[in-house]
Amino acid sequence: MSISAFPPRLRLLGQFRLEFGAEPVNLCMNGQRLLAFLALRKCATRGELAGTLWPDTTEERARGSLRTTLWKLPRESQPLIHCHGETMAITNQVRVDAHALAETALGLVRSRGSQGDGAAPMDLLTCGDLLPGWAEDWVLFERERLRQLRLHALDELAESLARRGSPALALEAALASVRIEPLRESAHRAVVSAHLREGNVIEAIRHYRAFRRLLREELGVEPSRALAEMIPAPYR
């Protein structure tokens, strides 16, 4: 398969897409699953790959499918996968958007949002889910891990932006968190806080009441005291 000399980029958020420069590379489904697994796990043994990606067949057939899939991957001077005996790993040259998301989110959580100075973190934190439509257990686990990282990072970013006097940007981060998980109270607290910092009391009350109705309808519970006390008593 002929491919360009651009560094490879592997997109796992929103859709699977392997690119060299701006050019997409078509892969069979087995090739996609192999690259995605190694990108998310960093490395794995041949036995782990065969057993995970081809679980409904014998070990011999699964290893044969793995060898065939490896042979069909794009070839160039710098391969996409390095093999060291039984261990296989995706090469460091491959840029993986899920790695960038995780690193950005962890940086925001560790710094309590102080690293979020611009549009780049928001663009990355609000991009699509990991491999939507893929239902394998290893995908579901990684998807949930990244979802939780996103939510915590957005919470920290919203609080940090509010502290730094940017309530409009704080509101954007908080609402992004609400869109991902509508029942997450910390995100709704950040929305209410951003409205109050801008002096928009009516907006804060309206949002609080909408969240309270949602909790009652979905879970039969009330918002926490911490959230309720942000709203003037007569309007809770």
PDB file of C-alpha atoms in Angstrom:
ATOM      1  CA  MET A   1       0.000   0.000   0.000  1.00  0.00           C
ATOM      2  CA  SER A   2       1.471   3.327  -1.026  1.00  0.00           C
ATOM      3  CA  ILE A   3       1.326   6.099   1.574  1.00  0.00           C
ATOM      4  CA  SER A   4       2.897   9.512   1.950  1.00  0.00           C
ATOM      5  CA  ALA A   5       5.861  10.458   4.119  1.00  0.00           C
ATOM      6  CA  PHE A   6       3.831  12.551   6.563  1.00  0.00           C
ATOM      7  CA  PRO A   7       3.851  11.503  10.234  1.00  0.00           C
ATOM      8  CA  PRO A   8       0.859   9.265  10.905  1.00  0.00           C
ATOM      9  CA  ARG A   9      -2.072  10.585  12.912  1.00  0.00           C
ATOM     10  CA  LEU A  10      -4.596   8.242  14.457  1.00  0.00           C
ATOM     11  CA  ARG A  11      -7.991   9.693  15.311  1.00  0.00           C
ATOM     12  CA  LEU A  12     -10.118   7.678  17.716  1.00  0.00           C
ATOM     13  CA  LEU A  13     -12.432  10.450  18.943  1.00  0.00           C
ATOM     14  CA  GLY A  14     -15.636  10.828  16.964  1.00  0.00           C
ATOM     15  CA  GLN A  15     -14.575   8.187  14.445  1.00  0.00           C
ATOM     16  CA  PHE A  16     -11.674   5.956  13.491  1.00  0.00           C
ATOM     17  CA  ARG A  17      -9.395   7.644  10.985  1.00  0.00           C
ATOM     18  CA  LEU A  18      -5.758   6.990  10.117  1.00  0.00           C
ATOM     19  CA  GLU A  19      -4.091   9.878   8.307  1.00  0.00           C
ATOM     20  CA  PHE A  20      -0.734  10.649   6.769  1.00  0.00           C
ATOM     21  CA  GLY A  21      -0.841  14.411   6.398  1.00  0.00           C
ATOM     22  CA  ALA A  22      -4.333  15.211   5.193  1.00  0.00           C
ATOM     23  CA  GLU A  23      -4.691  11.895   3.380  1.00  0.00           C
ATOM     24  CA  PRO A  24      -6.830   9.193   5.017  1.00  0.00           C
ATOM     25  CA  VAL A  25      -5.693   5.581   4.772  1.00  0.00           C
ATOM     26  CA  ASN A  26      -8.314   2.894   4.338  1.00  0.00           C
ATOM     27  CA  LEU A  27      -7.942  -0.087   6.640  1.00  0.00           C
ATOM     28  CA  CYS A  28      -9.949  -3.247   7.060  1.00  0.00           C
ATOM     29  CA  MET A  29     -11.910  -3.531  10.305  1.00  0.00           C
ATOM     30  CA  ASN A  30      -9.374  -5.903  11.818  1.00  0.00           C
ATOM     31  CA  GLY A  31      -6.609  -3.411  11.071  1.00  0.00           C
ATOM     32  CA  GLN A  32      -8.613  -0.649  12.722  1.00  0.00           C
ATOM     33  CA  ARG A  33      -9.218  -2.742  15.829  1.00  0.00           C
ATOM     34  CA  LEU A  34      -5.564  -3.726  16.093  1.00  0.00           C
ATOM     35  CA  LEU A  35      -4.294  -0.152  15.824  1.00  0.00           C
ATOM     36  CA  ALA A  36      -6.960   1.159  18.191  1.00  0.00           C
ATOM     37  CA  PHE A  37      -6.198  -1.488  20.822  1.00  0.00           C
ATOM     38  CA  LEU A  38      -2.462  -0.853  20.724  1.00  0.00           C
ATOM     39  CA  ALA A  39      -2.968   2.922  20.706  1.00  0.00           C
ATOM     40  CA  LEU A  40      -5.089   2.733  23.854  1.00  0.00           C
ATOM     41  CA  ARG A  41      -3.035   0.093  25.679  1.00  0.00           C
ATOM     42  CA  LYS A  42       0.362   1.286  24.378  1.00  0.00           C
ATOM     43  CA  CYS A  43       1.632  -2.307  24.101  1.00  0.00           C
ATOM     44  CA  ALA A  44       0.392  -5.889  24.338  1.00  0.00           C
ATOM     45  CA  THR A  45       1.569  -9.429  23.801  1.00  0.00           C
ATOM     46  CA  ARG A  46       0.584 -11.384  20.731  1.00  0.00           C
ATOM     47  CA  GLY A  47      -1.435 -13.727  22.918  1.00  0.00           C
ATOM     48  CA  GLU A  48      -3.351 -10.843  24.496  1.00  0.00           C
ATOM     49  CA  LEU A  49      -4.081  -9.304  21.110  1.00  0.00           C
ATOM     50  CA  ALA A  50      -5.207 -12.583  19.558  1.00  0.00           C
ATOM     51  CA  GLY A  51      -7.401 -13.494  22.507  1.00  0.00           C
ATOM     52  CA  THR A  52      -8.978 -10.042  22.809  1.00  0.00           C
ATOM     53  CA  LEU A  53      -9.542  -9.225  19.156  1.00  0.00           C
ATOM     54  CA  TRP A  54     -10.574 -12.732  18.035  1.00  0.00           C
ATOM     55  CA  PRO A  55     -12.168 -14.229  21.158  1.00  0.00           C
ATOM     56  CA  ASP A  56     -14.551 -16.639  19.411  1.00  0.00           C
ATOM     57  CA  THR A  57     -12.004 -18.850  17.720  1.00  0.00           C
ATOM     58  CA  THR A  58      -9.092 -21.103  18.603  1.00  0.00           C
ATOM     59  CA  GLU A  59      -5.764 -19.625  19.641  1.00  0.00           C
ATOM     60  CA  GLU A  60      -4.135 -20.926  16.456  1.00  0.00           C
ATOM     61  CA  ARG A  61      -6.734 -19.264  14.222  1.00  0.00           C
ATOM     62  CA  ALA A  62      -6.633 -16.058  16.276  1.00  0.00           C
ATOM     63  CA  ARG A  63      -2.856 -15.836  15.924  1.00  0.00           C
ATOM     64  CA  GLY A  64      -3.216 -16.492  12.209  1.00  0.00           C
ATOM     65  CA  SER A  65      -5.724 -13.632  11.931  1.00  0.00           C
ATOM     66  CA  LEU A  66      -3.288 -11.396  13.814  1.00  0.00           C
ATOM     67  CA  ARG A  67      -0.459 -12.246  11.408  1.00  0.00           C
ATOM     68  CA  THR A  68      -2.712 -11.557   8.404  1.00  0.00           C
ATOM     69  CA  THR A  69      -3.851  -8.227   9.864  1.00  0.00           C
ATOM     70  CA  LEU A  70      -0.259  -7.164  10.523  1.00  0.00           C
ATOM     71  CA  TRP A  71       0.712  -8.042   6.959  1.00  0.00           C
ATOM     72  CA  LYS A  72      -2.107  -5.864   5.564  1.00  0.00           C
ATOM     73  CA  LEU A  73      -1.118  -2.731   7.497  1.00  0.00           C
ATOM     74  CA  PRO A  74       0.513   0.151   5.569  1.00  0.00           C
ATOM     75  CA  ARG A  75       4.264  -0.279   5.129  1.00  0.00           C
ATOM     76  CA  GLU A  76       6.953   2.382   5.082  1.00  0.00           C
ATOM     77  CA  SER A  77      10.443   3.011   6.494  1.00  0.00           C
ATOM     78  CA  GLN A  78       8.874   3.691   9.893  1.00  0.00           C
ATOM     79  CA  PRO A  79       6.187   1.046  10.532  1.00  0.00           C
ATOM     80  CA  LEU A  80       3.074   1.756  12.552  1.00  0.00           C
ATOM     81  CA  ILE A  81       3.749  -1.125  14.944  1.00  0.00           C
ATOM     82  CA  HIS A  82       7.000  -2.366  16.476  1.00  0.00           C
ATOM     83  CA  CYS A  83       7.321  -6.064  17.304  1.00  0.00           C
ATOM     84  CA  HIS A  84       9.734  -7.190  20.010  1.00  0.00           C
ATOM     85  CA  GLY A  85       9.373 -10.941  20.236  1.00  0.00           C
ATOM     86  CA  GLU A  86       5.956 -11.579  21.746  1.00  0.00           C
ATOM     87  CA  THR A  87       5.380  -7.912  22.578  1.00  0.00           C
ATOM     88  CA  MET A  88       3.896  -5.419  20.130  1.00  0.00           C
ATOM     89  CA  ALA A  89       3.599  -1.645  20.512  1.00  0.00           C
ATOM     90  CA  ILE A  90       2.423   1.267  18.434  1.00  0.00           C
ATOM     91  CA  THR A  91       5.340   3.473  17.398  1.00  0.00           C
ATOM     92  CA  ASN A  92       6.007   6.822  19.058  1.00  0.00           C
ATOM     93  CA  GLN A  93       5.653   8.550  15.690  1.00  0.00           C
ATOM     94  CA  VAL A  94       1.925   7.880  15.603  1.00  0.00           C
ATOM     95  CA  ARG A  95       0.048  10.859  17.061  1.00  0.00           C
ATOM     96  CA  VAL A  96      -3.109   9.678  18.804  1.00  0.00           C
ATOM     97  CA  ASP A  97      -5.852  12.181  19.622  1.00  0.00           C
ATOM     98  CA  ALA A  98      -7.041  10.114  22.610  1.00  0.00           C
ATOM     99  CA  HIS A  99      -3.561  10.476  24.144  1.00  0.00           C
ATOM    100  CA  ALA A 100      -3.698  14.252  23.682  1.00  0.00           C
ATOM    101  CA  LEU A 101      -7.131  14.339  25.327  1.00  0.00           C
ATOM    102  CA  ALA A 102      -5.955  12.308  28.323  1.00  0.00           C
ATOM    103  CA  GLU A 103      -2.801  14.401  28.762  1.00  0.00           C
ATOM    104  CA  THR A 104      -4.730  17.675  28.532  1.00  0.00           C
ATOM    105  CA  ALA A 105      -7.411  16.478  30.953  1.00  0.00           C
ATOM    106  CA  LEU A 106      -4.890  15.168  33.485  1.00  0.00           C
ATOM    107  CA  GLY A 107      -2.932  18.415  33.252  1.00  0.00           C
ATOM    108  CA  LEU A 108      -6.062  20.432  34.004  1.00  0.00           C
ATOM    109  CA  VAL A 109      -7.013  18.220  36.939  1.00  0.00           C
ATOM    110  CA  ARG A 110      -3.523  18.301  38.433  1.00  0.00           C
ATOM    111  CA  SER A 111      -3.197  22.063  38.017  1.00  0.00           C
ATOM    112  CA  ARG A 112      -6.806  22.704  39.134  1.00  0.00           C
ATOM    113  CA  GLY A 113      -7.584  24.187  35.745  1.00  0.00           C
ATOM    114  CA  SER A 114      -4.725  26.691  35.646  1.00  0.00           C
ATOM    115  CA  GLN A 115      -3.347  25.215  32.392  1.00  0.00           C
ATOM    116  CA  GLY A 116      -6.548  26.026  30.511  1.00  0.00           C
ATOM    117  CA  ASP A 117      -5.665  29.349  28.916  1.00  0.00           C
ATOM    118  CA  GLY A 118      -7.263  29.325  25.495  1.00  0.00           C
ATOM    119  CA  ALA A 119      -9.511  27.534  23.030  1.00  0.00           C
ATOM    120  CA  ALA A 120      -7.295  24.464  22.581  1.00  0.00           C
ATOM    121  CA  PRO A 121      -8.319  22.681  25.811  1.00  0.00           C
ATOM    122  CA  MET A 122     -12.007  23.308  25.136  1.00  0.00           C
ATOM    123  CA  ASP A 123     -11.745  22.107  21.538  1.00  0.00           C
ATOM    124  CA  LEU A 124     -10.112  18.889  22.685  1.00  0.00           C
ATOM    125  CA  LEU A 125     -12.334  18.325  25.720  1.00  0.00           C
ATOM    126  CA  THR A 126     -15.527  18.724  23.688  1.00  0.00           C
ATOM    127  CA  CYS A 127     -14.636  16.549  20.697  1.00  0.00           C
ATOM    128  CA  GLY A 128     -16.449  13.263  20.057  1.00  0.00           C
ATOM    129  CA  ASP A 129     -16.621  10.099  22.138  1.00  0.00           C
ATOM    130  CA  LEU A 130     -14.052   7.374  21.802  1.00  0.00           C
ATOM    131  CA  LEU A 131     -14.853   5.092  18.850  1.00  0.00           C
ATOM    132  CA  PRO A 132     -18.643   5.572  18.869  1.00  0.00           C
ATOM    133  CA  GLY A 133     -20.498   2.452  17.809  1.00  0.00           C
ATOM    134  CA  TRP A 134     -17.730   0.082  18.888  1.00  0.00           C
ATOM    135  CA  ALA A 135     -19.095  -2.216  21.601  1.00  0.00           C
ATOM    136  CA  GLU A 136     -16.125  -4.379  22.630  1.00  0.00           C
ATOM    137  CA  ASP A 137     -15.446  -4.478  26.369  1.00  0.00           C
ATOM    138  CA  TRP A 138     -11.969  -2.971  26.008  1.00  0.00           C
ATOM    139  CA  VAL A 139     -13.445  -0.014  24.092  1.00  0.00           C
ATOM    140  CA  LEU A 140     -16.235   0.511  26.625  1.00  0.00           C
ATOM    141  CA  PHE A 141     -13.708   0.606  29.476  1.00  0.00           C
ATOM    142  CA  GLU A 142     -11.470   3.160  27.754  1.00  0.00           C
ATOM    143  CA  ARG A 143     -14.470   5.227  26.636  1.00  0.00           C
ATOM    144  CA  GLU A 144     -15.707   5.526  30.220  1.00  0.00           C
ATOM    145  CA  ARG A 145     -12.203   6.325  31.500  1.00  0.00           C
ATOM    146  CA  LEU A 146     -11.869   9.184  29.020  1.00  0.00           C
ATOM    147  CA  ARG A 147     -15.404  10.383  29.741  1.00  0.00           C
ATOM    148  CA  GLN A 148     -14.643  10.683  33.441  1.00  0.00           C
ATOM    149  CA  LEU A 149     -11.365  12.472  32.712  1.00  0.00           C
ATOM    150  CA  ARG A 150     -13.202  14.939  30.455  1.00  0.00           C
ATOM    151  CA  LEU A 151     -15.811  15.664  33.116  1.00  0.00           C
ATOM    152  CA  HIS A 152     -13.297  16.277  35.892  1.00  0.00           C
ATOM    153  CA  ALA A 153     -11.164  18.431  33.584  1.00  0.00           C
ATOM    154  CA  LEU A 154     -14.142  20.534  32.491  1.00  0.00           C
ATOM    155  CA  ASP A 155     -15.169  21.027  36.129  1.00  0.00           C
ATOM    156  CA  GLU A 156     -11.675  22.215  37.043  1.00  0.00           C
ATOM    157  CA  LEU A 157     -11.469  24.411  33.962  1.00  0.00           C
ATOM    158  CA  ALA A 158     -14.829  26.045  34.696  1.00  0.00           C
ATOM    159  CA  GLU A 159     -13.867  26.786  38.309  1.00  0.00           C
ATOM    160  CA  SER A 160     -10.457  28.133  37.301  1.00  0.00           C
ATOM    161  CA  LEU A 161     -11.882  30.409  34.606  1.00  0.00           C
ATOM    162  CA  ALA A 162     -14.451  31.742  37.055  1.00  0.00           C
ATOM    163  CA  ARG A 163     -11.717  32.488  39.623  1.00  0.00           C
ATOM    164  CA  ARG A 164      -9.739  34.323  36.942  1.00  0.00           C
ATOM    165  CA  GLY A 165     -12.669  36.572  36.062  1.00  0.00           C
ATOM    166  CA  SER A 166     -13.796  34.878  32.844  1.00  0.00           C
ATOM    167  CA  PRO A 167     -17.381  33.866  33.646  1.00  0.00           C
ATOM    168  CA  ALA A 168     -18.424  33.543  29.992  1.00  0.00           C
ATOM    169  CA  LEU A 169     -15.668  31.002  29.297  1.00  0.00           C
ATOM    170  CA  ALA A 170     -16.392  29.309  32.620  1.00  0.00           C
ATOM    171  CA  LEU A 171     -20.022  28.962  31.567  1.00  0.00           C
ATOM    172  CA  GLU A 172     -18.988  27.416  28.259  1.00  0.00           C
ATOM    173  CA  ALA A 173     -16.852  24.797  30.038  1.00  0.00           C
ATOM    174  CA  ALA A 174     -19.596  24.053  32.585  1.00  0.00           C
ATOM    175  CA  LEU A 175     -22.271  23.656  29.903  1.00  0.00           C
ATOM    176  CA  ALA A 176     -19.986  21.328  27.949  1.00  0.00           C
ATOM    177  CA  SER A 177     -19.799  19.140  31.054  1.00  0.00           C
ATOM    178  CA  VAL A 178     -23.594  19.256  31.429  1.00  0.00           C
ATOM    179  CA  ARG A 179     -24.020  18.096  27.820  1.00  0.00           C
ATOM    180  CA  ILE A 180     -21.813  15.076  28.478  1.00  0.00           C
ATOM    181  CA  GLU A 181     -23.526  14.133  31.759  1.00  0.00           C
ATOM    182  CA  PRO A 182     -26.790  15.996  32.429  1.00  0.00           C
ATOM    183  CA  LEU A 183     -27.175  14.595  35.968  1.00  0.00           C
ATOM    184  CA  ARG A 184     -23.722  15.624  37.209  1.00  0.00           C
ATOM    185  CA  GLU A 185     -24.323  18.194  39.943  1.00  0.00           C
ATOM    186  CA  SER A 186     -20.799  19.650  40.000  1.00  0.00           C
ATOM    187  CA  ALA A 187     -21.291  20.840  36.420  1.00  0.00           C
ATOM    188  CA  HIS A 188     -24.612  22.480  37.292  1.00  0.00           C
ATOM    189  CA  ARG A 189     -23.002  24.222  40.292  1.00  0.00           C
ATOM    190  CA  ALA A 190     -20.419  25.650  37.920  1.00  0.00           C
ATOM    191  CA  VAL A 191     -23.175  26.890  35.579  1.00  0.00           C
ATOM    192  CA  VAL A 192     -25.027  28.580  38.438  1.00  0.00           C
ATOM    193  CA  SER A 193     -21.786  30.068  39.753  1.00  0.00           C
ATOM    194  CA  ALA A 194     -20.878  31.505  36.331  1.00  0.00           C
ATOM    195  CA  HIS A 195     -24.312  33.125  35.992  1.00  0.00           C
ATOM    196  CA  LEU A 196     -24.058  34.642  39.469  1.00  0.00           C
ATOM    197  CA  ARG A 197     -20.560  35.996  38.796  1.00  0.00           C
ATOM    198  CA  GLU A 198     -21.981  37.834  35.781  1.00  0.00           C
ATOM    199  CA  GLY A 199     -24.847  39.143  37.880  1.00  0.00           C
ATOM    200  CA  ASN A 200     -27.389  37.076  35.975  1.00  0.00           C
ATOM    201  CA  VAL A 201     -29.443  35.957  38.973  1.00  0.00           C
ATOM    202  CA  ILE A 202     -32.507  35.125  36.879  1.00  0.00           C
ATOM    203  CA  GLU A 203     -30.448  32.829  34.657  1.00  0.00           C
ATOM    204  CA  ALA A 204     -28.980  31.148  37.745  1.00  0.00           C
ATOM    205  CA  ILE A 205     -32.448  30.577  39.217  1.00  0.00           C
ATOM    206  CA  ARG A 206     -33.807  29.278  35.912  1.00  0.00           C
ATOM    207  CA  HIS A 207     -30.941  26.813  35.541  1.00  0.00           C
ATOM    208  CA  TYR A 208     -31.229  25.633  39.151  1.00  0.00           C
ATOM    209  CA  ARG A 209     -34.962  24.993  38.810  1.00  0.00           C
ATOM    210  CA  ALA A 210     -34.488  23.093  35.544  1.00  0.00           C
ATOM    211  CA  PHE A 211     -31.860  20.875  37.159  1.00  0.00           C
ATOM    212  CA  ARG A 212     -34.063  20.312  40.223  1.00  0.00           C
ATOM    213  CA  ARG A 213     -36.927  19.165  37.955  1.00  0.00           C
ATOM    214  CA  LEU A 214     -34.570  16.841  36.100  1.00  0.00           C
ATOM    215  CA  LEU A 215     -33.333  15.238  39.317  1.00  0.00           C
ATOM    216  CA  ARG A 216     -36.866  14.754  40.596  1.00  0.00           C
ATOM    217  CA  GLU A 217     -38.044  13.184  37.326  1.00  0.00           C
ATOM    218  CA  GLU A 218     -35.025  10.958  36.750  1.00  0.00           C
ATOM    219  CA  LEU A 219     -33.913  10.005  40.257  1.00  0.00           C
ATOM    220  CA  GLY A 220     -36.568  11.229  42.689  1.00  0.00           C
ATOM    221  CA  VAL A 221     -34.024  13.246  44.674  1.00  0.00           C
ATOM    222  CA  GLU A 222     -33.308  16.910  45.395  1.00  0.00           C
ATOM    223  CA  PRO A 223     -30.175  18.942  44.628  1.00  0.00           C
ATOM    224  CA  SER A 224     -27.586  19.072  47.396  1.00  0.00           C
ATOM    225  CA  ARG A 225     -27.707  21.755  50.065  1.00  0.00           C
ATOM    226  CA  ALA A 226     -24.487  23.234  48.645  1.00  0.00           C
ATOM    227  CA  LEU A 227     -26.196  23.900  45.319  1.00  0.00           C
ATOM    228  CA  ALA A 228     -29.509  25.023  46.813  1.00  0.00           C
ATOM    229  CA  GLU A 229     -27.787  27.573  49.057  1.00  0.00           C
ATOM    230  CA  MET A 230     -26.308  29.315  46.023  1.00  0.00           C
ATOM    231  CA  ILE A 231     -29.833  30.446  45.144  1.00  0.00           C
ATOM    232  CA  PRO A 232     -31.697  33.101  47.196  1.00  0.00           C
ATOM    233  CA  ALA A 233     -34.044  31.280  49.610  1.00  0.00           C
ATOM    234  CA  PRO A 234     -37.377  32.521  48.178  1.00  0.00           C
ATOM    235  CA  TYR A 235     -36.511  31.170  44.686  1.00  0.00           C
ATOM    236  CA  ARG A 236     -35.257  27.635  45.408  1.00  0.00           C
TER     237      ARG A 236
END
